[in-house]
Coordinates of C-alpha atoms in Angstrom, one line a residue:
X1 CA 89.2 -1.9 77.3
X2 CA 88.1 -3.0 80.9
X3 CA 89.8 -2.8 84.5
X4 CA 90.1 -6.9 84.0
X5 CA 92.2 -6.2 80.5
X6 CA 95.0 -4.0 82.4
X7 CA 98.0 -6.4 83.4
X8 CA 98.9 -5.5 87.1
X9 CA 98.7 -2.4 88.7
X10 CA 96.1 -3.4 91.5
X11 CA 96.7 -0.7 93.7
X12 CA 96.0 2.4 90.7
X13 CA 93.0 0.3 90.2
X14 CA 91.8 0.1 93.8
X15 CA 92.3 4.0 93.8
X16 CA 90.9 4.7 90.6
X17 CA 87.2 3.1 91.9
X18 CA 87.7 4.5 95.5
X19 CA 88.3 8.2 93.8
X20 CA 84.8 7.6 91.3
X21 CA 82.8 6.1 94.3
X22 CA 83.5 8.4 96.4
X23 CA 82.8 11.5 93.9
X24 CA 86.5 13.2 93.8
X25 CA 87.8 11.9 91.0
X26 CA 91.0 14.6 89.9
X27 CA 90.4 16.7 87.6
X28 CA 93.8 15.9 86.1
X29 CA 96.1 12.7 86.6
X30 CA 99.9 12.2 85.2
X31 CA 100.1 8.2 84.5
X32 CA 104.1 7.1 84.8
X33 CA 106.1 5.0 85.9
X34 CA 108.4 1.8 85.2
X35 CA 106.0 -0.1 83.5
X36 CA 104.7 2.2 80.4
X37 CA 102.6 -0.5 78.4
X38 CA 99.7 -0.5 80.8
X39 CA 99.0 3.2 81.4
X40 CA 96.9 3.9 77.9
X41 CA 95.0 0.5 78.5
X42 CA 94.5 2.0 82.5
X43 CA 93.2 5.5 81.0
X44 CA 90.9 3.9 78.2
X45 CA 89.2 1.2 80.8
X46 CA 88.8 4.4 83.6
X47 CA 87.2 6.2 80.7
X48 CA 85.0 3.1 80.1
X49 CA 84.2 2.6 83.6
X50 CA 83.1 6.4 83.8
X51 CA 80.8 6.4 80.9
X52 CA 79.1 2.9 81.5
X53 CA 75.5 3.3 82.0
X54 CA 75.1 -0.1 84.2
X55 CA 78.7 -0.5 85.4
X56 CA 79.5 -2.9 88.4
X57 CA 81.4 -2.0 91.6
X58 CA 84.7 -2.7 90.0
X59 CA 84.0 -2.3 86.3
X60 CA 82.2 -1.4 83.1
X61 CA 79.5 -3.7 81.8
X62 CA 81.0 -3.9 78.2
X63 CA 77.0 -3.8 76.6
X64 CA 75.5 -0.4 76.8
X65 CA 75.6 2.2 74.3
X66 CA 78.5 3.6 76.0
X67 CA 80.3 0.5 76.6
X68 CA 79.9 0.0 72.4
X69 CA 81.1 3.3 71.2
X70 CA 84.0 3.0 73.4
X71 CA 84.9 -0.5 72.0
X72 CA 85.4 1.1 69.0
X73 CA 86.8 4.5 70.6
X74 CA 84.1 6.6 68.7
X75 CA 82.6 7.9 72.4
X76 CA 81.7 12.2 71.3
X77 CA 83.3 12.9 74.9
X78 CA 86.5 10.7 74.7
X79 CA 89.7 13.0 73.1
X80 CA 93.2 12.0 72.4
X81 CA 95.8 14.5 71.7
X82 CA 98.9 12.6 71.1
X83 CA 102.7 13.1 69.6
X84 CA 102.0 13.9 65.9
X85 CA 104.2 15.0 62.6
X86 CA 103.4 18.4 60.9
X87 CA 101.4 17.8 57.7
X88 CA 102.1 20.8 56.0
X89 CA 103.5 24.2 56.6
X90 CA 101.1 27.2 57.7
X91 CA 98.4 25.0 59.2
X92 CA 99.7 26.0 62.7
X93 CA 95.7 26.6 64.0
X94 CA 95.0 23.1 63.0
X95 CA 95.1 19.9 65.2
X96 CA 97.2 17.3 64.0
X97 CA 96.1 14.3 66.6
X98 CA 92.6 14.9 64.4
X99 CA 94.0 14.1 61.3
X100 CA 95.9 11.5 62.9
X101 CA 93.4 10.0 65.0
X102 CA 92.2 6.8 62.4
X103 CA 95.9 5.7 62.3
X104 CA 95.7 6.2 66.0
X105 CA 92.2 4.2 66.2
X106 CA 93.3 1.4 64.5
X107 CA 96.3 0.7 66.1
X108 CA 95.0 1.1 69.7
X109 CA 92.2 -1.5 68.4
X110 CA 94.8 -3.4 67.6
X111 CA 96.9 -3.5 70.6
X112 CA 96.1 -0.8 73.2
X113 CA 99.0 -1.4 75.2
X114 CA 100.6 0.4 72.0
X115 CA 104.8 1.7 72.3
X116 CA 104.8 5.3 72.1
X117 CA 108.0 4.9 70.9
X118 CA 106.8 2.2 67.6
X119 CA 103.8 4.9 67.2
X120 CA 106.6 7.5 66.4
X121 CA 108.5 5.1 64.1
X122 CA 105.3 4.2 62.0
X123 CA 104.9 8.1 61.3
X124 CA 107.4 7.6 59.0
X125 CA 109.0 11.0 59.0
X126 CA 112.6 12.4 59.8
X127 CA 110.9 15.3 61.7
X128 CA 110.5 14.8 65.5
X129 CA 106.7 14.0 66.7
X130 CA 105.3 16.4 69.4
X131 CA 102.3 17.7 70.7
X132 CA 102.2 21.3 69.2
X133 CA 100.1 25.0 70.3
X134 CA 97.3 23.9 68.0
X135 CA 96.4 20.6 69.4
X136 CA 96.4 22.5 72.9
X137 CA 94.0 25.3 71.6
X138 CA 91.8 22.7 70.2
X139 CA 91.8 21.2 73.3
X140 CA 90.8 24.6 75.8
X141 CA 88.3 24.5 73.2
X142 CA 86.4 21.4 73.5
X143 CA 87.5 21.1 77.2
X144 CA 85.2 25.1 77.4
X145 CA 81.9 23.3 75.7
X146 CA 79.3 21.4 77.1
X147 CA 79.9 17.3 77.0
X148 CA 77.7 15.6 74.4
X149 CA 76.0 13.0 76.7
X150 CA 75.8 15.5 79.7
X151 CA 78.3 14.0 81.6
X152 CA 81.8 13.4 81.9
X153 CA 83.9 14.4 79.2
X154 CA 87.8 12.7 79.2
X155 CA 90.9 13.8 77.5
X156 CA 93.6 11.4 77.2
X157 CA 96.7 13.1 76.4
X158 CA 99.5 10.1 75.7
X159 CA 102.7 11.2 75.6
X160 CA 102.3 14.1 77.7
X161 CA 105.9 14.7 77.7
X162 CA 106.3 15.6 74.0
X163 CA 104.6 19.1 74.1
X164 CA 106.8 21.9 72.8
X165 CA 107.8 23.7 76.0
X166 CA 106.7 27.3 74.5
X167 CA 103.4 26.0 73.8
X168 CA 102.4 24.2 77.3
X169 CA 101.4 27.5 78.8
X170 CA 98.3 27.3 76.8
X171 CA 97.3 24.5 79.2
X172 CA 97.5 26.2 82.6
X173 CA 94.3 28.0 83.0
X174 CA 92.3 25.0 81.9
X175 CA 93.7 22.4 84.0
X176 CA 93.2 24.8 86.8
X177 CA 89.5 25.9 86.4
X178 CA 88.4 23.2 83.9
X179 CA 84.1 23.0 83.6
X180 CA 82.6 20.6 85.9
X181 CA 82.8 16.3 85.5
X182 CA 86.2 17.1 82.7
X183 CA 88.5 14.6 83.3
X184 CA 92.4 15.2 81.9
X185 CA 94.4 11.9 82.2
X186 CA 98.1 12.7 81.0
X187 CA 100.4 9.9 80.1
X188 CA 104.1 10.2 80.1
X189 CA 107.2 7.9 79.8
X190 CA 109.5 11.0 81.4
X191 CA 107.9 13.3 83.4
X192 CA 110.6 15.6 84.5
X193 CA 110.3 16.7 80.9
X194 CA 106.8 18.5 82.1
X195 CA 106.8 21.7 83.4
X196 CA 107.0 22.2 87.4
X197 CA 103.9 24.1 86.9
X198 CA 102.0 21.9 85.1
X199 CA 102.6 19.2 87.1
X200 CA 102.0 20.8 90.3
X201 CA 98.4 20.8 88.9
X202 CA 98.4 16.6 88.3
X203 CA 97.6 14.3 90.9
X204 CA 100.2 11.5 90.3
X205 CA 99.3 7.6 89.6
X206 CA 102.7 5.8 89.4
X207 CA 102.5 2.2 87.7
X208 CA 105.2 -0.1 88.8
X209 CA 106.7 -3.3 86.7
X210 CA 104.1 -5.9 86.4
X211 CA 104.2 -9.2 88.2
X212 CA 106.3 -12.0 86.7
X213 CA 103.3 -14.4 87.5
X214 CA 100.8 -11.9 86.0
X215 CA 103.0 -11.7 82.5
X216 CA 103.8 -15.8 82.5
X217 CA 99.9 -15.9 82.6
X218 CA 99.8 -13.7 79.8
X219 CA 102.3 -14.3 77.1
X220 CA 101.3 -17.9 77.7
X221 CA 97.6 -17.9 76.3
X222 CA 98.6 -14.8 73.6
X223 CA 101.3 -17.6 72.7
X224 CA 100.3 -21.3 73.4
X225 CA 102.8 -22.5 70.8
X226 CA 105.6 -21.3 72.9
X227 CA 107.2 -23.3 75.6
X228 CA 106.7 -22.2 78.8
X229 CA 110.7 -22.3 80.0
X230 CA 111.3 -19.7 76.9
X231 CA 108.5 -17.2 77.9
X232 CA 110.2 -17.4 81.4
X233 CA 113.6 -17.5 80.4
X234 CA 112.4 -13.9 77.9
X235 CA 110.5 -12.4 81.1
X236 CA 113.9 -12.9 82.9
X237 CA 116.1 -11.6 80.6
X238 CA 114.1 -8.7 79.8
X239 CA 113.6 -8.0 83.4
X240 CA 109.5 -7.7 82.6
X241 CA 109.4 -5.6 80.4
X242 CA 106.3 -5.9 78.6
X243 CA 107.4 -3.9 75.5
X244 CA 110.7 -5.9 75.0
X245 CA 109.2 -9.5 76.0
X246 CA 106.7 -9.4 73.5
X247 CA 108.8 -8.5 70.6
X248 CA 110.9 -11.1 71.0
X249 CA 107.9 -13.8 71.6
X250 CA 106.5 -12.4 68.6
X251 CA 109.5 -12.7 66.4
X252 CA 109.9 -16.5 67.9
X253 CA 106.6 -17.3 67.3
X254 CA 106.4 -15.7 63.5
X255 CA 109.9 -18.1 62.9
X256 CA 107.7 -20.6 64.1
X257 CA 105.1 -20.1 61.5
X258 CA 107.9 -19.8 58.7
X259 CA 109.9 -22.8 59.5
X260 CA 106.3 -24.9 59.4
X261 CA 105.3 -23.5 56.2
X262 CA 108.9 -24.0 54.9
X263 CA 108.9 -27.7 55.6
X264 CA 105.4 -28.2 54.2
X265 CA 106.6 -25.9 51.0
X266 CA 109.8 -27.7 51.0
X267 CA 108.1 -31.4 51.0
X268 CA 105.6 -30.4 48.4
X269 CA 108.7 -29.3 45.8
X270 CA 110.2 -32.2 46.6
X271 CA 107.2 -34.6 45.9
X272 CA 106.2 -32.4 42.4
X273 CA 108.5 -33.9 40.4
X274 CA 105.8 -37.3 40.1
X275 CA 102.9 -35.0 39.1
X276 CA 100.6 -38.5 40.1
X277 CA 102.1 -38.7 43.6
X278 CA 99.9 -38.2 46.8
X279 CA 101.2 -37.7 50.5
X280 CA 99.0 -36.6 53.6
X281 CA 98.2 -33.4 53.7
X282 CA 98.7 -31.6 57.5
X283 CA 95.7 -29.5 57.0
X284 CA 93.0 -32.0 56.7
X285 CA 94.9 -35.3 57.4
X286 CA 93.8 -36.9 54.2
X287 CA 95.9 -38.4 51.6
X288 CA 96.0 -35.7 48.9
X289 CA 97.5 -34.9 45.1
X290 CA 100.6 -33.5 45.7
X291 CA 99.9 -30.8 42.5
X292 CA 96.6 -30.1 44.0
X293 CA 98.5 -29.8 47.6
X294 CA 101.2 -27.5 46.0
X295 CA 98.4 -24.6 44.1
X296 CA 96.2 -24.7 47.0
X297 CA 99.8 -23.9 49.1
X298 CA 100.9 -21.2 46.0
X299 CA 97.2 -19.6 46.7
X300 CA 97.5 -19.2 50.6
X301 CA 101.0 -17.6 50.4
X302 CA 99.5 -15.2 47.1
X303 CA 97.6 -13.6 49.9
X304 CA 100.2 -13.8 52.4
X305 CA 101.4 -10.1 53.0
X306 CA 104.5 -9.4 51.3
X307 CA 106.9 -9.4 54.3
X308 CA 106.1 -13.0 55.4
X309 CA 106.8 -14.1 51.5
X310 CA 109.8 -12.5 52.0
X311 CA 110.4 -14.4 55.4
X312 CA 109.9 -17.4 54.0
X313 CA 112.3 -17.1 51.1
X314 CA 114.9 -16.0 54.1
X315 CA 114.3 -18.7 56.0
X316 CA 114.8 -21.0 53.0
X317 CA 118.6 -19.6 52.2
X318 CA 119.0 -20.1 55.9
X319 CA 117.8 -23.5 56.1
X320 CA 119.8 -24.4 52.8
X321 CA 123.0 -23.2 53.5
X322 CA 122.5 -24.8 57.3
X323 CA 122.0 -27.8 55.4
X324 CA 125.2 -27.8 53.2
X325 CA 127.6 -26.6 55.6
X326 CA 126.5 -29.7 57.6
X327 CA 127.9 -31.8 54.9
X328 CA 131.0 -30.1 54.9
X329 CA 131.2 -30.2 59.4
X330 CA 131.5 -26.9 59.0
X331 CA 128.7 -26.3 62.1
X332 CA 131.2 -23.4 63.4
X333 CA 129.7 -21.3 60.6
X334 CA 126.2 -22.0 61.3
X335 CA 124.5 -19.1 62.9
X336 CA 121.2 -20.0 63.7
X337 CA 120.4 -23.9 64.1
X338 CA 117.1 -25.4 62.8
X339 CA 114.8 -27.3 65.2
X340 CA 111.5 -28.6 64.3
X341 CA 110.2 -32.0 65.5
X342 CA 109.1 -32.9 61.7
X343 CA 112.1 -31.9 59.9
X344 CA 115.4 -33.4 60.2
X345 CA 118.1 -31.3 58.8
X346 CA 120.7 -33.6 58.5
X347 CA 118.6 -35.9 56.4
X348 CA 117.9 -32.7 54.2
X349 CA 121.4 -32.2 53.9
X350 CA 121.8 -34.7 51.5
X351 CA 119.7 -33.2 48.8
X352 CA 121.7 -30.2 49.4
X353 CA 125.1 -30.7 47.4
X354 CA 128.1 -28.8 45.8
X355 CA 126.1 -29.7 42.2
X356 CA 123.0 -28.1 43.3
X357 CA 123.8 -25.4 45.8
X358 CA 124.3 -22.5 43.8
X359 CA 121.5 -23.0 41.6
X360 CA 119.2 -23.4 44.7
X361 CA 120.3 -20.2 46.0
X362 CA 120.6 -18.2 42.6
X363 CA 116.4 -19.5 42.4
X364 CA 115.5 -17.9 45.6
X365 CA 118.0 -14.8 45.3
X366 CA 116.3 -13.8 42.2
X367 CA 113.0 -14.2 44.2
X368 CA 113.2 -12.1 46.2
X369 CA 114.3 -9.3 43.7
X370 CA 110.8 -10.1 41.9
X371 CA 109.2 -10.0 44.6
X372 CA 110.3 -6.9 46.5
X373 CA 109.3 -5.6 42.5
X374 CA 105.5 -6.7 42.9
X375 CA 105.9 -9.6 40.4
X376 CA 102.8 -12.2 40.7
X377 CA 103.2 -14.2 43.6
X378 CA 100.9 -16.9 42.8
X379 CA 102.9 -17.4 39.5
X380 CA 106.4 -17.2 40.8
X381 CA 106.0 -19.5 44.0
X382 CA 104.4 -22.4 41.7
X383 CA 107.4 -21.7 38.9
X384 CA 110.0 -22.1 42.3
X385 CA 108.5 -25.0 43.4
X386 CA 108.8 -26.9 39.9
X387 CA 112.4 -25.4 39.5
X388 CA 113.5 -26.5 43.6
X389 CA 111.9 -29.8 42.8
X390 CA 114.3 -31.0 39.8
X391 CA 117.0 -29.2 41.6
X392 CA 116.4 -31.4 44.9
X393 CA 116.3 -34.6 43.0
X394 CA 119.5 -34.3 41.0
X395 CA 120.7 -36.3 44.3
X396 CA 118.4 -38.8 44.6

């Protein structure tokens, strides 16, 4: 993660550099503010930016050994604590946020502008997260021995705002007198939930919202499928929020992707019936076997994760009952309307009738109940397809 990564924030940048340039860097920063999303991605490129061995005036070079091992957050003098769940009872002297930290590596490779919030939910566990004594003893630890590479050495401590109030006082003396070139960045979404004491030890970096321009720019490229009046109109309603915006671009653009490979499936099944016909396929744009077309589709969904197989056999019940209400006018009822510039449903809707309905949605019911039990997926979407296929003919 580098300075140029971070969306907005100019001015913490600007003070960031002029702090390292000038050599008084804090010993300890508190990262808030309105915008949340970018203070982890701020922390990891500082931390960069600090351990690059041929960094520019305004930014890590992203090639030297440093610049490597932090790609892949496996720098010895980078250390996260972070908002954990107990493992098991009586390990009290150990640190959960090392048990934790491959989930945590993986995900903030993933996206380091990571929810704390999501991060909790993923734990999977009706116990509350929180940053407990142990991870703060292992911290004094570390923070009292020499740095690996013999200079800095940076503790990132997200969520700063989840550590058991009993246990904070551990912290005191160390972010007071900590060794020379230690660096403790903590990141919190409330911070009045921080001790007075502790925080009267923090130099303070607020982050505000991030420009609307800045975001349009964003979401845009991350999703180039998406109008640009609905990334707008989602920026606007969601008052830049970078969390909420790209949820819901993300679960417009995933209904994107099902309603495409819908249509495709749902041409295929129609076409199977003629096991000689051919039709275009859209991948390659050359006139194809339709059976060919229709196991080379069954393949690509087999190793499809099970959610989108799921998705898809949603979005087909949707789709099908959209379609046979229209033949009733019963458009009151319809929820959610289907738009797609190569699919018309209201010429779909006549394959969709009161003599095939229920069998239709009886196929794709049932499934869903094999597949939320693990049947063969390969197997069951090329034995739907065949089935869907006489069924959408019987009105020919």
């Amino acid at each position: 993660m580098y300075f140029n990564n971070v969306l907005g924030n100019e001015l913490v940048k600007k003070l960031l550099l002029a702090e390292f340039h000038s050599n008084r860097v804090p010993h300890a920063q508190l990262f808030f503010g309105e915008d949340a999303s970018q203070q982890l991605p701020m922390a990891l490129a500082f931390s960069s930016f600090i351990f690059c061995k041929k960094r520019s005036s305004s930014d890590a070079c992203g090639q030297c050994s440093s610049c490597v091992k932090m790609s892949k957050l496996i720098h010895p003098d980078l250390h996260f604590f972070y908002p954990t769940i107990k493992i098991q009872k009586g390990e009290e002297k150990k640190s959960e946020s090392k048990k934790y930290f491959p989930k945590l590596q993986e995900t903030l490779l993933e996206n380091p502008a990571v929810n704390i919030n999501k991060w909790e939910t993923n734990l999977h566990s009706t116990k509350k997260a929180s940053i407990r004594s142990a991870d703060l003893v292992k911290m004094c630890d570390i923070a009292n021995l020499k740095s690996y590479e013999g200079e800095y050495k940076i503790f990132i401590i997200w969520g700063a705002d989840k550590i058991i109030q009993k246990s904070i006082s551990i912290l005191l003396k160390t972010l007071e007198e900590p060794r020379a070139k230690t660096v403790f960045i903590l990141i919190a979404n409330n911070p009045n939930l921080i001790l007075p004491t502790i925080t009267s030890r923090l130099q303070v970096k607020r982050f505000e919202k991030i420009n609307k321009d800045i975001l349009t720019e964003y979401f845009e490229k991350k999703f180039p499928h998406i109008e640009k009046n609905k990334i707008t109109s989602e920026i606007n309603n969601y008052k830049n929020n970078y969390y909420d915006i790209l949820d819901q671009l993300k679960e417009n653009n995933n209904d994107d992707s099902v309603i495409s490979e819908f249509i495709n499936w749902i041409r295929l099944c129609f076409l199977c019936v003629n096991q000689k016909s051919k039709c275009m396929n859209p991948k390659t744009n050359e006139i194809e076997s339709v059976m060919i077309q229709l196991i080379s589709w069954c393949n690509m969904m087999a190793d499809c994760d099970k959610n989108f197989q799921n998705q898809l056999i949603n979005k087909a019940i949707e789709v099908i009952r959209e379609a046979f209400l229209l033949n009733y006018d019963l458009q009151t009822l319809i929820c959610k309307k289907t738009k797609h510039p190569n699919f018309s449903i209201h010429l779909f809707s006549k394959y969709i009738q009161h003599n095939n309905i229920a069998e239709i949605l009886s196929l794709l019911s049932n499934a869903n109940y094999c597949l939320d039990r693990y049947a063969n997926s390969k197997i069951l979407f090329l034995d739907l397809s065949f089935n869907l296929g006489k069924l959408l003919n019987k009105n020919k």
